[in-house]
Amino acid sequence: MTISNQKGGVGKTTTTVNLAAAMAASGLRVLVIDMDPQGNASTALSIPHTSGTAGIYDVLIDGVPLAEVVQPCSQVPNLLCAPATIDLAGAEIELVPLVARENRLRRALQTYLDATESTIDLVLIDCPPSLGLLTVNAFVAARELLIPIQCEYYALEGLSQLLKNVELIQQHLNADLRVSTILLTMFDGRTRLASDVAEQVREHFGDRVLRTAIPRSVRISEAPSHGETVMTYDPTSTGALSYAEAAAEMRRQKEIA
């Protein structure tokens, strides 16, 4: 599953690492692939990602096997991460002349999943806030797309462009990709605006919108500075409980499907 929205600051990385931690805590074996050059997902999971560390850049550009860059998360058992280093910032340009440039992540991931001895139950791919070749690679590698939508005025702007890009990917590169899940983030129940945005999103996307919305939370913001997800930093906080419920809701949906 790819987590994407070209709008920045909507909670893509926060959603990726906390859903991953919640799913791992419930017994699944989860792999996070950090495709954002900022490496925030790697930071939140306490995975080293300084320049020179083997990461997803080496997989995409040099063909290094994914198994050689995947690292276990010390905070959460059953959680693995392929880190992003700052080198990934140049990958958009370096990918342009390469053969099958849109399929490089998909091939590396498929080879890894076929070869790994212990089953990976879920792969979550964190995307940069853009619709460039890194995001295209993530779309081509995934079967499902989760879109985090911030409960604010600009939330729906740009969403049509994202959905157009998804259609293009479906037509030309990955017919299996589908928008399966919409998650409302930064929800403030005290404001009419948040409720209005949530209502619009639910009208447009119907059952694909999770009933659980993620509230604004200081704990969620603090956790990465300690190299943790909010699930381990403060498991009883409203943010942690909301992500745990969202993960449980997603699992129930899959069982029904």
XYZ file of C-alpha atoms in Angstrom:
257
model
C 0.000 0.000 0.000
C 1.301 3.420 -0.995
C 0.528 6.461 1.166
C 0.478 9.536 -1.062
C -0.807 13.077 -1.455
C 1.207 15.675 -3.360
C 0.127 18.328 -0.855
C 2.737 18.664 1.901
C 1.961 18.606 5.597
C -1.105 16.383 5.472
C 0.344 13.596 7.622
C 1.651 11.102 5.052
C 4.756 10.089 6.974
C 3.021 10.265 10.354
C 0.280 8.016 9.004
C 2.761 5.590 7.435
C 4.869 5.006 10.551
C 1.988 4.915 13.031
C -0.164 2.570 10.968
C 2.926 0.396 10.466
C 3.598 0.331 14.223
C -0.052 -0.387 14.998
C -0.212 -3.206 12.447
C 3.071 -4.685 13.719
C 1.808 -4.492 17.314
C -1.266 -6.486 16.259
C 0.946 -9.323 15.033
C 1.583 -8.528 11.371
C 5.082 -8.402 9.908
C 5.350 -4.979 8.274
C 7.880 -3.392 5.907
C 8.055 0.399 5.532
C 9.733 1.734 2.381
C 10.791 5.367 2.774
C 10.687 7.051 -0.643
C 10.913 10.628 0.668
C 14.411 12.212 0.423
C 13.740 13.980 3.743
C 13.838 10.566 5.418
C 11.274 11.460 8.067
C 9.819 7.953 8.235
C 13.327 6.579 8.838
C 13.817 9.152 11.629
C 10.520 8.244 13.313
C 11.498 4.567 13.305
C 15.051 5.258 14.612
C 16.611 3.838 11.442
C 20.057 5.307 10.553
C 19.828 7.182 7.255
C 22.800 9.513 7.076
C 24.465 10.055 3.700
C 26.462 6.952 2.815
C 24.019 4.562 4.504
C 22.713 1.926 2.105
C 19.121 2.882 1.364
C 16.355 2.943 -1.196
C 18.483 5.198 -3.452
C 20.961 2.342 -3.949
C 18.098 -0.014 -4.763
C 16.585 2.285 -7.399
C 19.747 3.610 -9.051
C 22.373 0.904 -8.572
C 20.168 -2.193 -8.432
C 21.286 -3.169 -4.914
C 18.983 -5.938 -3.573
C 16.338 -4.595 -1.191
C 17.327 -7.233 1.368
C 20.703 -5.492 1.779
C 19.182 -2.163 2.856
C 16.224 -3.294 5.015
C 16.797 -2.740 8.749
C 14.734 -3.841 11.771
C 13.066 -1.173 13.920
C 14.411 -1.477 17.471
C 11.282 0.069 19.016
C 8.703 -2.257 17.457
C 9.126 -6.014 16.875
C 7.975 -7.269 13.438
C 8.598 -3.837 11.880
C 11.238 -3.391 9.155
C 12.286 -0.301 7.201
C 14.148 0.451 3.978
C 15.529 3.930 4.754
C 15.774 7.035 2.581
C 19.007 9.032 2.525
C 19.532 12.564 1.219
C 21.030 10.985 -1.927
C 17.443 10.227 -2.945
C 16.974 13.947 -3.688
C 18.903 13.479 -6.946
C 17.190 10.237 -7.878
C 14.358 11.959 -9.782
C 16.919 13.202 -12.348
C 19.086 10.074 -12.296
C 16.097 7.824 -12.979
C 15.172 9.625 -16.222
C 17.625 7.849 -18.588
C 17.341 4.417 -16.928
C 15.581 1.466 -18.567
C 12.126 0.669 -17.106
C 12.525 3.600 -14.741
C 8.935 3.384 -13.441
C 9.263 -0.320 -12.540
C 12.484 -0.352 -10.554
C 10.925 -0.379 -7.094
C 8.314 -2.944 -8.123
C 10.945 -5.374 -9.395
C 13.180 -4.925 -6.349
C 10.230 -5.409 -3.992
C 8.924 -8.477 -5.805
C 12.383 -10.078 -5.746
C 12.662 -9.340 -2.008
C 9.209 -10.733 -1.180
C 9.862 -13.888 -3.229
C 13.216 -14.506 -1.554
C 12.584 -13.518 2.073
C 12.248 -16.465 4.443
C 9.763 -14.875 6.844
C 6.499 -13.692 5.337
C 5.882 -9.954 4.998
C 2.179 -9.344 5.627
C 2.062 -5.676 4.694
C 4.271 -3.214 2.798
C 3.684 0.513 3.354
C 5.416 2.983 0.999
C 5.853 6.588 2.156
C 5.953 9.076 -0.742
C 7.439 12.560 -1.123
C 4.990 15.482 -1.514
C 5.177 15.488 -5.312
C 4.043 13.475 -8.321
C 7.518 12.802 -9.746
C 9.281 9.547 -10.627
C 9.733 8.478 -6.993
C 5.980 8.640 -6.432
C 5.325 6.955 -9.793
C 7.609 4.083 -8.718
C 5.598 3.791 -5.501
C 2.307 3.740 -7.446
C 3.567 1.061 -9.816
C 4.817 -1.114 -6.940
C 1.571 -1.006 -4.952
C -1.845 -2.595 -5.219
C -3.588 -0.053 -3.019
C -3.368 3.678 -2.391
C -4.138 5.364 0.917
C -4.694 9.126 0.705
C -4.406 11.133 3.933
C -6.568 14.271 3.708
C -6.106 17.165 6.101
C -9.373 18.556 7.490
C -8.653 22.097 6.323
C -9.764 24.436 3.530
C -7.072 23.548 0.964
C -7.453 19.812 1.529
C -9.434 19.045 -1.602
C -7.384 21.297 -3.889
C -4.940 19.225 -5.879
C -6.770 16.004 -5.070
C -8.249 15.910 -8.592
C -4.724 16.053 -10.055
C -3.648 13.154 -7.831
C -6.644 11.087 -8.955
C -5.906 11.896 -12.629
C -2.361 10.646 -12.136
C -3.683 7.472 -10.534
C -5.900 6.930 -13.600
C -2.886 7.325 -15.893
C -0.912 4.827 -13.822
C -3.857 2.389 -13.977
C -4.121 2.743 -17.761
C -0.445 2.470 -18.640
C 1.658 1.002 -15.828
C -0.305 -0.746 -13.070
C -3.875 -1.854 -13.735
C -4.115 -3.352 -10.223
C -3.736 -0.014 -8.407
C -6.860 1.279 -6.679
C -7.663 4.021 -4.196
C -8.762 1.794 -1.313
C -8.557 4.032 1.760
C -9.029 7.704 2.647
C -7.904 8.828 6.102
C -8.938 12.183 7.580
C -6.039 13.738 9.503
C -5.562 16.751 11.791
C -9.256 16.684 12.646
C -10.410 19.313 15.128
C -13.956 18.531 16.190
C -14.351 22.000 17.729
C -14.378 23.704 14.320
C -17.175 23.770 11.778
C -14.587 23.772 8.972
C -13.188 20.351 9.920
C -16.675 18.862 9.999
C -17.549 20.432 6.628
C -14.367 19.082 4.977
C -14.977 15.632 6.493
C -18.545 15.674 5.185
C -17.420 16.639 1.670
C -14.781 13.904 1.623
C -17.277 11.278 2.832
C -19.812 12.381 0.190
C -17.204 12.054 -2.559
C -15.437 8.839 -1.515
C -18.163 7.008 0.428
C -17.121 3.782 2.165
C -13.466 4.257 1.298
C -13.210 6.935 4.017
C -12.306 5.383 7.360
C -14.766 6.188 10.139
C -11.792 6.894 12.389
C -10.355 10.407 11.959
C -6.936 11.326 13.354
C -7.154 14.331 15.711
C -4.643 17.129 16.053
C -2.267 15.935 18.762
C 0.837 17.359 20.403
C 1.980 13.808 21.205
C 1.914 12.821 17.530
C 4.135 15.833 16.729
C 6.530 15.178 19.617
C 7.143 11.483 19.005
C 9.523 11.733 15.970
C 11.902 14.015 17.898
C 12.461 11.035 20.221
C 12.969 8.647 17.286
C 9.639 6.974 18.001
C 6.123 6.630 16.674
C 3.320 7.879 18.908
C 2.367 4.196 19.380
C 5.469 3.644 21.531
C 6.022 7.231 22.718
C 2.613 7.577 24.387
C 0.391 4.541 23.691
C -2.522 5.945 25.719
C -2.666 9.330 23.946
C -5.620 10.198 21.714
C -3.322 10.121 18.671
C -2.048 6.616 19.400
C -5.524 5.294 20.139
C -6.856 6.831 16.915
C -4.134 5.247 14.773
C -4.674 1.895 16.526
C -8.408 2.124 15.746
C -7.716 3.157 12.133
C -5.393 0.143 11.714
C -8.018 -2.162 13.233
C -10.666 -0.718 10.907
C -8.437 -1.313 7.876
C -7.871 -4.924 8.938
C -11.617 -5.464 9.353
C -12.204 -4.068 5.860
C -9.676 -6.504 4.385
C -11.326 -9.444 6.174
C -14.724 -8.421 4.807
C -13.281 -7.926 1.311
